[in-house]
mmCIF file of C-alpha atoms in Angstrom:
data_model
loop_
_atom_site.group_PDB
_atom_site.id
_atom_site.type_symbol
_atom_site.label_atom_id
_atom_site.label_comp_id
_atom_site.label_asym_id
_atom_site.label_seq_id
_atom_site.Cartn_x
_atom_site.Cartn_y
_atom_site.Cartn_z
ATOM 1 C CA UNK A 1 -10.850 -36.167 23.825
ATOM 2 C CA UNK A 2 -11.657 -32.819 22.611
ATOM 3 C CA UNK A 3 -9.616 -29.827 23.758
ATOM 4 C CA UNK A 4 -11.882 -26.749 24.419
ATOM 5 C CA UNK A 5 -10.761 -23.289 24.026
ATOM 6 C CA UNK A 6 -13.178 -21.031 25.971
ATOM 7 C CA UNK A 7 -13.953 -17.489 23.823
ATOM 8 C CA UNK A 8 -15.596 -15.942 26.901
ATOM 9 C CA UNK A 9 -16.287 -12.994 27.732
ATOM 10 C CA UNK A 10 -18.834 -12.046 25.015
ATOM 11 C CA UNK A 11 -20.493 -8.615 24.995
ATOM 12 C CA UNK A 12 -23.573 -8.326 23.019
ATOM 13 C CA UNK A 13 -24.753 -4.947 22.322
ATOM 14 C CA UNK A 14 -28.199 -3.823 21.318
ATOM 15 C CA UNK A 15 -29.219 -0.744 20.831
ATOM 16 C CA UNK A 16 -32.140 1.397 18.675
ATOM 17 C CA UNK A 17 -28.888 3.684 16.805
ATOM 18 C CA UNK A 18 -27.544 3.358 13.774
ATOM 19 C CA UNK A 19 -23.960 2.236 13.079
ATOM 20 C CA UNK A 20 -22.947 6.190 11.753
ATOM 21 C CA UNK A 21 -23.999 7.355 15.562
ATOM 22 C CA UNK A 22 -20.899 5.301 16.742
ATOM 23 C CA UNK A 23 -17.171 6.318 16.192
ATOM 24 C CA UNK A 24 -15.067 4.226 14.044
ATOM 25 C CA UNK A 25 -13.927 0.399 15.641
ATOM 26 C CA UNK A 26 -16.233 1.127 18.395
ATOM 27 C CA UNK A 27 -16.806 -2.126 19.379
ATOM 28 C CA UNK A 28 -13.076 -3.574 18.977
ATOM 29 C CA UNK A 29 -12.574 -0.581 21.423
ATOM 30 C CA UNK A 30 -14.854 -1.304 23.958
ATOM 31 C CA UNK A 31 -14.145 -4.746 24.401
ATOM 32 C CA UNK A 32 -10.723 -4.118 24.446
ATOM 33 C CA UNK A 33 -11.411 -1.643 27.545
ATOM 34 C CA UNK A 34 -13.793 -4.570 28.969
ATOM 35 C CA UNK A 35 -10.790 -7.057 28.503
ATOM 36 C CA UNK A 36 -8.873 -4.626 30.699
ATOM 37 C CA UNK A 37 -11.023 -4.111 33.500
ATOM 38 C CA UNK A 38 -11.892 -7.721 33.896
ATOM 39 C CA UNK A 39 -8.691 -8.528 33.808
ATOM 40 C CA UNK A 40 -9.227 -10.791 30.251
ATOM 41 C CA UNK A 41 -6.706 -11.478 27.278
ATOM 42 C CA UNK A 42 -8.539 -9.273 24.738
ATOM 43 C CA UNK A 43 -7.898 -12.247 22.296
ATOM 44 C CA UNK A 44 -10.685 -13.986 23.391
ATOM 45 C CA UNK A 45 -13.165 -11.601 23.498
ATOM 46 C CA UNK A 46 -15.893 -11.544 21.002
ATOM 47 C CA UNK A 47 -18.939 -9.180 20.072
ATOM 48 C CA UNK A 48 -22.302 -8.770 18.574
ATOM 49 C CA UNK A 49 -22.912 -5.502 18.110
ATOM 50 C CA UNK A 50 -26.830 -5.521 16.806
ATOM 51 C CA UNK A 51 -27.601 -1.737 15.835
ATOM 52 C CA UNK A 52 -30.800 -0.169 14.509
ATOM 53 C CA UNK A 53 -32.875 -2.327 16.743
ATOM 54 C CA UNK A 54 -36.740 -1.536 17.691
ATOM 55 C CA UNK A 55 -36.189 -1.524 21.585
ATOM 56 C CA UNK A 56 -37.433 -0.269 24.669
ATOM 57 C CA UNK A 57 -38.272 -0.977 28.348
ATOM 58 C CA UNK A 58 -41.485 -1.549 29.589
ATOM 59 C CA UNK A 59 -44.431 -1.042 26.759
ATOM 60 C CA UNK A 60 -45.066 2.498 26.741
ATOM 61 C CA UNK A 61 -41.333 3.177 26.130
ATOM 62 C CA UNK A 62 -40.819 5.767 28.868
ATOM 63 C CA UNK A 63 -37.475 5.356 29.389
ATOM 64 C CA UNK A 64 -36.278 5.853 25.797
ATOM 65 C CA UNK A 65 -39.741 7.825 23.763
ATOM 66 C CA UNK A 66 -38.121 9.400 20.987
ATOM 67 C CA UNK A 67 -34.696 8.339 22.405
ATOM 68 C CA UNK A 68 -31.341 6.654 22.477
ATOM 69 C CA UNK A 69 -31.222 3.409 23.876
ATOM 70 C CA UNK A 70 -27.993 0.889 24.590
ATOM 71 C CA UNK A 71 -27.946 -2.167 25.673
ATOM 72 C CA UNK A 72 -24.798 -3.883 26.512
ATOM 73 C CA UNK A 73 -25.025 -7.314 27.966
ATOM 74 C CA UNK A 74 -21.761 -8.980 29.230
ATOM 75 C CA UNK A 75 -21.002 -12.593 30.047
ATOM 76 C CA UNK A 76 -18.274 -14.230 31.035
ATOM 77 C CA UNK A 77 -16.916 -17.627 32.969
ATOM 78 C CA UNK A 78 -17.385 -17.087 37.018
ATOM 79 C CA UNK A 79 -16.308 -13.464 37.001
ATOM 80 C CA UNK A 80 -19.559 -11.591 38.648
ATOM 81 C CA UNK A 81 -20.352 -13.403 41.695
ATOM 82 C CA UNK A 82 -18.422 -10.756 43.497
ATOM 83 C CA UNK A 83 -20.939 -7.872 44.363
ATOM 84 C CA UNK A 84 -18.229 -5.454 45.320
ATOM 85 C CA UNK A 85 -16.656 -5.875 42.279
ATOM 86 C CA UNK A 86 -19.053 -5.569 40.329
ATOM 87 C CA UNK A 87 -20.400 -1.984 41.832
ATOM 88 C CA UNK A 88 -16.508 -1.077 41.064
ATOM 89 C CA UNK A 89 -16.806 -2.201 37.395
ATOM 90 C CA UNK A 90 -20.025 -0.607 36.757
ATOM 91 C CA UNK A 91 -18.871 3.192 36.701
ATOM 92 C CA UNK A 92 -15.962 2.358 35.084
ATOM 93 C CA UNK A 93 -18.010 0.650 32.066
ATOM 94 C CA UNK A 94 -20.462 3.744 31.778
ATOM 95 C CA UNK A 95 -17.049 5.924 31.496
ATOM 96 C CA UNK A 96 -16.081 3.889 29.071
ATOM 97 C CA UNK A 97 -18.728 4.606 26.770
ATOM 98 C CA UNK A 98 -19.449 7.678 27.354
ATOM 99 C CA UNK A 99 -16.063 9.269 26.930
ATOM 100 C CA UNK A 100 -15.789 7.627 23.581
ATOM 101 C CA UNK A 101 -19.312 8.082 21.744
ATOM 102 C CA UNK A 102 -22.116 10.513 22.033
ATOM 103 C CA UNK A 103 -24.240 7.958 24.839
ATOM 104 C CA UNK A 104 -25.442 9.476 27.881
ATOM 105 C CA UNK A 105 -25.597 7.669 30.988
ATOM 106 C CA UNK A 106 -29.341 8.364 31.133
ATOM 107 C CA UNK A 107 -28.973 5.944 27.348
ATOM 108 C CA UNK A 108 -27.007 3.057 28.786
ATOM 109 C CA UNK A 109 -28.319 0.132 30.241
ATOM 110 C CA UNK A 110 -25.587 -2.422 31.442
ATOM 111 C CA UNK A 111 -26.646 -6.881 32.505
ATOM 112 C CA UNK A 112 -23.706 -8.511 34.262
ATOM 113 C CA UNK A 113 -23.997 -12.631 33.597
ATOM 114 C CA UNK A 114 -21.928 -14.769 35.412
ATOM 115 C CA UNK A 115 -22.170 -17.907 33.863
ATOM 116 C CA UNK A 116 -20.606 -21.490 34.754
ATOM 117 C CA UNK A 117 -19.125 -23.279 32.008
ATOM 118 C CA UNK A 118 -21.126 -26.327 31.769
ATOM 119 C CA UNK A 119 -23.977 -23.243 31.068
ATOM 120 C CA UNK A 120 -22.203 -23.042 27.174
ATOM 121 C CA UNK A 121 -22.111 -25.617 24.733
ATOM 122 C CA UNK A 122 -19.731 -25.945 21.998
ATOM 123 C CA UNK A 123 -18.412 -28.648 19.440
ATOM 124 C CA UNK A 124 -21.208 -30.693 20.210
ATOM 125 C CA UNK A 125 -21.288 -30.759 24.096
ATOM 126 C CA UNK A 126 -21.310 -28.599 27.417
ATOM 127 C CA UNK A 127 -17.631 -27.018 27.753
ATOM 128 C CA UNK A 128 -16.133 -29.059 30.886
ATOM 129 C CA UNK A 129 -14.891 -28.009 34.189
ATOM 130 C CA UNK A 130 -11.509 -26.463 34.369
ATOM 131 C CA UNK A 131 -9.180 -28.195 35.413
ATOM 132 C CA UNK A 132 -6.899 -25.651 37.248
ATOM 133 C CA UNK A 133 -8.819 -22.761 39.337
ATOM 134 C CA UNK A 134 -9.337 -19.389 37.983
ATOM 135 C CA UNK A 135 -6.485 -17.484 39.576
ATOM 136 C CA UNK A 136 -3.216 -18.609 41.116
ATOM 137 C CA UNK A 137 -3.042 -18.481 44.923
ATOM 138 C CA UNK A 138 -3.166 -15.395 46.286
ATOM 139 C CA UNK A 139 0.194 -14.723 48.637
ATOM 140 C CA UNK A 140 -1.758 -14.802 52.137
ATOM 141 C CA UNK A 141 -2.849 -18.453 51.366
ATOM 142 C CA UNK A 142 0.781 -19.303 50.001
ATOM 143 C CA UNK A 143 1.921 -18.312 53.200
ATOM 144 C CA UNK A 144 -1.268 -20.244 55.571
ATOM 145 C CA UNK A 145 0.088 -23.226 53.283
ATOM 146 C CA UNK A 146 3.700 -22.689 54.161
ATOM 147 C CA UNK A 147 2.573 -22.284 58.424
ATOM 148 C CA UNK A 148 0.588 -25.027 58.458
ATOM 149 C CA UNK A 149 3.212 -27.502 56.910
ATOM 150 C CA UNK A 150 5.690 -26.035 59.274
ATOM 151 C CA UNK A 151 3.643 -26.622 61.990
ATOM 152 C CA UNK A 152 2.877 -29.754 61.537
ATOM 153 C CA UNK A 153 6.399 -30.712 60.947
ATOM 154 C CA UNK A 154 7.157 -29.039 64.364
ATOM 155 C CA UNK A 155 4.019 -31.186 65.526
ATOM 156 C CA UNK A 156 5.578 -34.346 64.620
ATOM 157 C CA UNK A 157 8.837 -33.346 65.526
ATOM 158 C CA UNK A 158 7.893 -33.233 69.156
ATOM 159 C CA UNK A 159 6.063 -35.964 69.337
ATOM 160 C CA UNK A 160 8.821 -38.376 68.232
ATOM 161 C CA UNK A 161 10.925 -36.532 70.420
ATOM 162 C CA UNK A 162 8.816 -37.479 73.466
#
């Protein structure tokens, strides 16, 4: 059986600048700083960082005529489907980048994809379901667990005592 190693998340940048607009390692920066505020090893992140591209939005380039235009597009394994997080993350990504280059907010344009991993294929094949969830239990449902055990051991206590 294969053994998959998922490299997710992956943040693909696009963006109509050249590579001398942007401050040295960049990229190994910012998805270091991504890592962090999804809560990712930064070992498994990867890039594209695709510069010098001939972008816009919408055909008459109104957003961006004569301008600065970033795109950064992030994916990663069932880590978006939470809107609240997501409005948290967002501010926290434009800070990000525009504390450490020369981007304006009015420049950036962020995509969120939450993606399942049967959605990415390597080695041949659709990675498979993982085996073990996401995140360990969180204490609350430790303790639910831990009542509803003892309560059905109190349960069966009194009936046998009947």
């Amino acid at each position: 059986k294969t053994t998959f190693v998922s490299k997710m998340p992956t943040v693909r940048v696009e963006t109509n600048l050249a590579p001398a607009y942007f401050p040295d390692n960049f990229m190994p920066m910012f998805i270091i700083a991504v890592a962090e505020l999804l809560g990712k090893d930064k070992k498994v992140m990867k890039y594209v960082f695709h510069t010098n591209v001939d972008m816009t939005i919408g055909p008459d380039n109104v957003d961006h005529e004569n301008g600065d235009f970033f795109w950064a597009d992030i994916s990663a394994f069932t880590v978006f489907s939470d809107p609240d997080f997501c409005y948290d993350l967002m501010p926290k990504i434009f800070s990000h980048l525009t504390d450490n280059s020369n981007l304006k907010e009015s420049d950036i344009y962020i995509t969120l994809n939450d993606i399942k991993p049967h959605h990415v294929g390597r080695n041949g094949v659709a990675i498979p379901p993982r085996s073990k969830p996401l995140t360990s239990p969180s204490p609350a449902s430790s303790l639910s667990s831990l009542l509803t055990v003892l309560l059905m051991l109190g349960l069966t206590f009194f009936l046998f005592s009947i």
